mmCIF file of C-alpha atoms in Angstrom:
data_model
loop_
_atom_site.group_PDB
_atom_site.id
_atom_site.type_symbol
_atom_site.label_atom_id
_atom_site.label_comp_id
_atom_site.label_asym_id
_atom_site.label_seq_id
_atom_site.Cartn_x
_atom_site.Cartn_y
_atom_site.Cartn_z
ATOM 1 C CA MET S 39 0.000 0.000 0.000
ATOM 2 C CA PRO S 40 1.465 3.408 -0.893
ATOM 3 C CA ASP S 41 2.480 5.663 1.954
ATOM 4 C CA PRO S 42 -0.013 8.567 2.100
ATOM 5 C CA ASP S 43 2.645 10.791 3.683
ATOM 6 C CA ALA S 44 5.221 10.099 0.958
ATOM 7 C CA GLY S 45 6.517 13.299 -0.558
ATOM 8 C CA ARG S 46 4.706 15.411 2.010
ATOM 9 C CA THR S 47 6.696 18.395 3.230
ATOM 10 C CA THR S 48 6.439 19.557 6.828
ATOM 11 C CA SER S 49 5.552 23.176 7.355
ATOM 12 C CA PRO S 50 7.814 25.047 9.804
ATOM 13 C CA ALA S 51 4.682 26.090 11.705
ATOM 14 C CA GLU S 52 3.499 22.509 12.318
ATOM 15 C CA PRO S 53 5.848 21.723 15.245
ATOM 16 C CA ARG S 54 4.821 24.990 16.890
ATOM 17 C CA VAL S 55 1.123 24.201 16.425
ATOM 18 C CA SER S 56 1.674 20.692 17.803
ATOM 19 C CA ARG S 57 3.368 22.092 20.908
ATOM 20 C CA ALA S 58 0.531 24.554 21.383
ATOM 21 C CA ARG S 59 -2.068 21.764 21.152
ATOM 22 C CA ARG S 60 -0.255 19.834 23.885
ATOM 23 C CA THR S 61 -0.883 22.696 26.315
ATOM 24 C CA PHE S 62 -4.651 22.127 26.148
ATOM 25 C CA GLY S 63 -5.011 19.395 28.776
ATOM 26 C CA PRO S 64 -2.554 20.804 31.332
ATOM 27 C CA ALA S 65 -3.943 24.325 30.981
ATOM 28 C CA VAL S 66 -7.551 23.189 31.471
ATOM 29 C CA LEU S 67 -6.625 21.138 34.533
ATOM 30 C CA ALA S 68 -4.552 23.985 35.966
ATOM 31 C CA GLY S 69 -7.317 26.503 35.333
ATOM 32 C CA LEU S 70 -9.962 24.356 37.015
ATOM 33 C CA ALA S 71 -7.687 23.434 39.929
ATOM 34 C CA GLY S 72 -6.582 27.020 40.498
ATOM 35 C CA GLY S 73 -10.095 28.396 40.197
ATOM 36 C CA GLY S 74 -11.451 25.721 42.539
ATOM 37 C CA ALA S 75 -8.784 26.357 45.177
ATOM 38 C CA ALA S 76 -9.354 30.111 45.018
ATOM 39 C CA ALA S 77 -13.130 29.634 45.242
ATOM 40 C CA VAL S 78 -12.800 27.520 48.386
ATOM 41 C CA GLY S 79 -10.197 29.707 50.080
ATOM 42 C CA GLY S 80 -11.846 32.942 49.002
ATOM 43 C CA HIS S 81 -14.872 32.238 51.190
ATOM 44 C CA ARG S 82 -12.818 31.485 54.297
ATOM 45 C CA ALA S 83 -11.031 33.621 56.901
ATOM 46 C CA MET S 84 -8.049 35.348 55.308
ATOM 47 C CA LEU S 85 -6.805 37.351 58.294
ATOM 48 C CA ALA S 86 -7.310 36.481 61.948
ATOM 49 C CA VAL S 87 -6.463 37.985 65.327
ATOM 50 C CA PRO S 88 -4.546 35.404 67.384
ATOM 51 C CA GLN S 89 -6.415 34.506 70.555
ATOM 52 C CA GLU S 90 -3.427 35.404 72.738
ATOM 53 C CA THR S 91 -3.301 38.865 71.140
ATOM 54 C CA LEU S 92 -6.998 39.359 71.764
ATOM 55 C CA THR S 93 -6.694 38.263 75.390
ATOM 56 C CA ALA S 94 -3.722 40.579 76.000
ATOM 57 C CA ALA S 95 -5.755 43.485 74.637
ATOM 58 C CA GLY S 96 -8.534 42.778 77.124
ATOM 59 C CA GLY S 97 -10.860 40.854 74.855
ATOM 60 C CA LEU S 98 -12.804 37.707 75.620
ATOM 61 C CA PRO S 99 -12.004 34.320 74.076
ATOM 62 C CA LEU S 100 -13.772 34.100 70.728
ATOM 63 C CA GLY S 101 -14.052 31.676 67.847
ATOM 64 C CA LEU S 102 -12.218 32.189 64.591
ATOM 65 C CA ALA S 103 -15.286 33.555 62.796
ATOM 66 C CA GLU S 104 -15.627 36.466 65.259
ATOM 67 C CA ARG S 105 -11.987 37.524 65.077
ATOM 68 C CA SER S 106 -11.252 37.073 61.394
ATOM 69 C CA ALA S 107 -11.674 38.956 58.123
ATOM 70 C CA GLN S 108 -12.755 37.598 54.746
ATOM 71 C CA PHE S 109 -12.297 38.943 51.214
ATOM 72 C CA ALA S 110 -15.485 37.644 49.656
ATOM 73 C CA LEU S 111 -14.765 39.349 46.328
ATOM 74 C CA SER S 112 -11.862 36.962 45.706
ATOM 75 C CA GLY S 113 -14.175 33.983 46.081
ATOM 76 C CA ALA S 114 -16.752 35.516 43.732
ATOM 77 C CA LEU S 115 -14.103 36.196 41.083
ATOM 78 C CA ALA S 116 -12.827 32.625 41.430
ATOM 79 C CA LEU S 117 -16.320 31.363 40.622
ATOM 80 C CA VAL S 118 -16.208 33.517 37.481
ATOM 81 C CA VAL S 119 -12.929 31.807 36.553
ATOM 82 C CA LEU S 120 -14.525 28.372 36.908
ATOM 83 C CA ALA S 121 -17.526 29.433 34.838
ATOM 84 C CA CYS S 122 -15.233 30.764 32.109
ATOM 85 C CA TRP S 123 -13.390 27.461 31.816
ATOM 86 C CA GLY S 124 -16.694 25.644 31.521
ATOM 87 C CA VAL S 125 -17.789 27.954 28.700
ATOM 88 C CA LEU S 126 -14.376 27.823 27.028
ATOM 89 C CA LEU S 127 -14.649 24.052 26.592
ATOM 90 C CA VAL S 128 -17.914 24.260 24.622
ATOM 91 C CA THR S 129 -17.394 27.355 22.459
ATOM 92 C CA ARG S 130 -15.336 28.276 19.424
ATOM 93 C CA GLY S 131 -13.954 31.284 17.595
ATOM 94 C CA VAL S 132 -14.248 34.825 18.879
ATOM 95 C CA VAL S 133 -16.527 33.878 21.770
ATOM 96 C CA ARG S 134 -13.946 31.421 23.031
ATOM 97 C CA ARG S 135 -11.182 34.029 22.913
ATOM 98 C CA VAL S 136 -13.325 36.586 24.761
ATOM 99 C CA VAL S 137 -14.098 34.042 27.472
ATOM 100 C CA ALA S 138 -10.390 33.183 27.828
ATOM 101 C CA VAL S 139 -9.540 36.868 28.271
ATOM 102 C CA LEU S 140 -12.325 37.178 30.843
ATOM 103 C CA ALA S 141 -10.892 34.186 32.735
ATOM 104 C CA ALA S 142 -7.483 35.893 32.815
ATOM 105 C CA LEU S 143 -8.995 39.155 34.077
ATOM 106 C CA ALA S 144 -11.010 37.384 36.778
ATOM 107 C CA ALA S 145 -7.956 35.410 37.940
ATOM 108 C CA ALA S 146 -5.912 38.601 38.016
ATOM 109 C CA GLY S 147 -8.702 40.126 40.111
ATOM 110 C CA VAL S 148 -8.426 37.281 42.626
ATOM 111 C CA VAL S 149 -4.700 37.904 43.003
ATOM 112 C CA ALA S 150 -5.206 41.670 43.276
ATOM 113 C CA VAL S 151 -7.866 41.347 45.996
ATOM 114 C CA VAL S 152 -5.769 38.958 48.089
ATOM 115 C CA VAL S 153 -2.566 40.983 47.760
ATOM 116 C CA THR S 154 -4.334 44.271 48.502
ATOM 117 C CA GLY S 155 -6.359 43.041 51.454
ATOM 118 C CA GLY S 156 -3.854 40.603 52.895
ATOM 119 C CA PHE S 157 -0.602 42.505 52.453
ATOM 120 C CA LEU S 158 -1.073 46.154 51.497
ATOM 121 C CA GLN S 159 -4.061 46.947 53.698
ATOM 122 C CA ASP S 160 -3.670 44.412 56.498
ATOM 123 C CA GLU S 161 -3.215 47.191 59.075
ATOM 124 C CA ASP S 162 -6.565 48.689 58.048
ATOM 125 C CA ALA S 163 -8.128 45.263 58.415
ATOM 126 C CA ALA S 164 -6.633 44.959 61.908
ATOM 127 C CA ALA S 165 -8.103 48.334 62.869
ATOM 128 C CA ASP S 166 -11.509 47.318 61.551
ATOM 129 C CA LEU S 167 -11.362 44.085 63.524
ATOM 130 C CA ALA S 168 -10.417 45.995 66.695
ATOM 131 C CA VAL S 169 -13.507 48.193 66.276
ATOM 132 C CA ARG S 170 -15.700 45.186 65.616
ATOM 133 C CA LEU S 171 -14.380 43.433 68.703
ATOM 134 C CA GLY S 172 -14.967 46.484 70.886
ATOM 135 C CA LEU S 173 -11.268 47.207 71.355
ATOM 136 C CA ASN S 174 -11.275 50.769 70.038
ATOM 137 C CA GLY S 175 -7.835 52.296 70.280
ATOM 138 C CA ALA S 176 -6.150 48.986 71.023
ATOM 139 C CA ALA S 177 -3.233 48.047 68.809
ATOM 140 C CA ILE S 178 -3.808 44.484 67.653
ATOM 141 C CA SER S 179 -2.000 42.434 65.035
ATOM 142 C CA VAL S 180 -3.425 39.980 62.575
ATOM 143 C CA GLU S 181 -1.933 36.878 61.030
ATOM 144 C CA ARG S 182 -2.453 35.514 57.549
ATOM 145 C CA THR S 183 -4.267 32.203 57.548
ATOM 146 C CA SER S 184 -3.607 29.208 55.329
ATOM 147 C CA TRP S 185 -6.761 30.101 53.379
ATOM 148 C CA LEU S 186 -5.136 33.324 52.204
ATOM 149 C CA TRP S 187 -2.132 31.446 50.865
ATOM 150 C CA LEU S 188 -4.378 28.848 49.227
ATOM 151 C CA THR S 189 -6.430 31.545 47.522
ATOM 152 C CA LEU S 190 -3.334 33.400 46.358
ATOM 153 C CA ALA S 191 -1.744 30.238 44.971
ATOM 154 C CA GLY S 192 -4.979 29.244 43.263
ATOM 155 C CA GLY S 193 -5.367 32.692 41.719
ATOM 156 C CA LEU S 194 -1.818 32.669 40.373
ATOM 157 C CA LEU S 195 -2.266 29.171 38.922
ATOM 158 C CA ALA S 196 -5.569 30.147 37.307
ATOM 159 C CA LEU S 197 -4.006 33.309 35.903
ATOM 160 C CA ALA S 198 -1.093 31.387 34.364
ATOM 161 C CA ALA S 199 -3.493 28.857 32.822
ATOM 162 C CA ALA S 200 -5.681 31.623 31.370
ATOM 163 C CA VAL S 201 -2.666 33.375 29.839
ATOM 164 C CA VAL S 202 -1.624 30.076 28.215
ATOM 165 C CA ALA S 203 -5.162 29.744 26.890
ATOM 166 C CA VAL S 204 -5.166 33.209 25.355
ATOM 167 C CA ARG S 205 -1.801 32.555 23.671
ATOM 168 C CA ASN S 206 -2.572 29.078 22.290
ATOM 169 C CA LEU S 207 -6.332 29.083 21.838
ATOM 170 C CA ARG S 208 -6.219 29.015 18.024
ATOM 171 C CA SER S 209 -4.395 25.674 18.100
ATOM 172 C CA TRP S 210 -6.552 23.998 20.736
ATOM 173 C CA PRO S 211 -9.169 21.373 19.755
ATOM 174 C CA GLU S 212 -12.755 22.538 19.558
ATOM 175 C CA MET S 213 -16.101 20.881 20.107
ATOM 176 C CA GLY S 214 -17.448 19.278 16.933
ATOM 177 C CA THR S 215 -20.185 20.944 14.914
ATOM 178 C CA ARG S 216 -22.564 18.051 15.649
ATOM 179 C CA TYR S 217 -23.365 19.827 18.919
ATOM 180 C CA ASP S 218 -24.310 23.093 17.201
ATOM 181 C CA ALA S 219 -27.878 24.234 16.705
ATOM 182 C CA PRO S 220 -29.517 23.171 13.417
ATOM 183 C CA GLY S 221 -28.345 25.318 10.541
ATOM 184 C CA ALA S 222 -25.099 26.299 12.291
ATOM 185 C CA GLU S 223 -22.898 23.626 10.686
ATOM 186 C CA THR S 224 -19.791 24.787 8.902
ATOM 187 C CA PRO S 225 -19.972 24.074 5.149
ATOM 188 C CA HIS S 226 -17.473 21.518 3.979
ATOM 189 C CA SER S 227 -16.028 23.991 1.495
ATOM 190 C CA GLN S 228 -15.328 26.501 4.282
ATOM 191 C CA ALA S 229 -13.687 24.047 6.675
ATOM 192 C CA ARG S 230 -9.974 24.229 7.419
ATOM 193 C CA PRO S 231 -7.745 21.837 5.426
ATOM 194 C CA GLU S 232 -7.105 19.558 8.399
ATOM 195 C CA ASP S 233 -10.840 19.499 9.167
ATOM 196 C CA GLN S 234 -11.641 18.689 5.526
ATOM 197 C CA SER S 235 -9.428 15.599 5.643
ATOM 198 C CA ASN S 236 -11.196 14.429 8.799
ATOM 199 C CA LEU S 237 -14.586 15.060 7.204
ATOM 200 C CA ASP S 238 -13.572 13.092 4.097
ATOM 201 C CA LEU S 239 -12.434 10.189 6.280
ATOM 202 C CA TRP S 240 -15.685 10.024 8.212
ATOM 203 C CA LYS S 241 -17.722 10.399 5.020
ATOM 204 C CA SER S 242 -15.923 7.448 3.451
ATOM 205 C CA LEU S 243 -16.584 5.348 6.545
ATOM 206 C CA ASP S 244 -20.276 6.284 6.429
ATOM 207 C CA ASP S 245 -20.388 5.196 2.773
ATOM 208 C CA GLY S 246 -18.940 1.790 3.711
ATOM 209 C CA ASP S 247 -15.464 2.360 2.219
ATOM 210 C CA ASP S 248 -12.388 1.011 3.964
ATOM 211 C CA PRO S 249 -9.734 3.787 3.966
ATOM 212 C CA THR S 250 -7.015 1.221 4.809
ATOM 213 C CA ALA S 251 -7.650 -0.837 1.701
ATOM 214 C CA ASP S 252 -5.147 -0.685 -1.129
#
């Protein structure tokens, strides 16, 4: 049987496209894992007043919920990231690119909220907690909880995955047109060359031809 690839020249862009396609699985997993971690951590206590600090300032023993601060916006943005990855898997073309950019912006928002609230404005958060605990004028310190670090790590991972998606989206596999609404199928004549070859193969199988026969 003649070799169908005989005499075929390899385009310089093909290795680059192949490498880009290989980023699909890892990027999707990273995006979902990062978004999920940020969504869980974003709804937990990010900063907390240690009990010993509260006692020294004259406060009563309290549970973590009463002496902690949350950044709920980070959790909400993480849910947007997860939703974007779900939409990205079932869309194509311009819509898919817009959703990927939105995922990157939402992930960047998660990181910005955590860094701002947990590092740049932690003293303001401590003052707000002192007022809430009835310790007006008392100088109390707060500590960063493991949830803050989880949310920050998840946001950074989701951001990296979204950036990879934006850069390589054109080379990633797309959902087949069989799932489109009636009348939305792409005409065979307008399909990309690699898609045309796949369509021809499936058409020959439907007609009962054996493409492996001599």
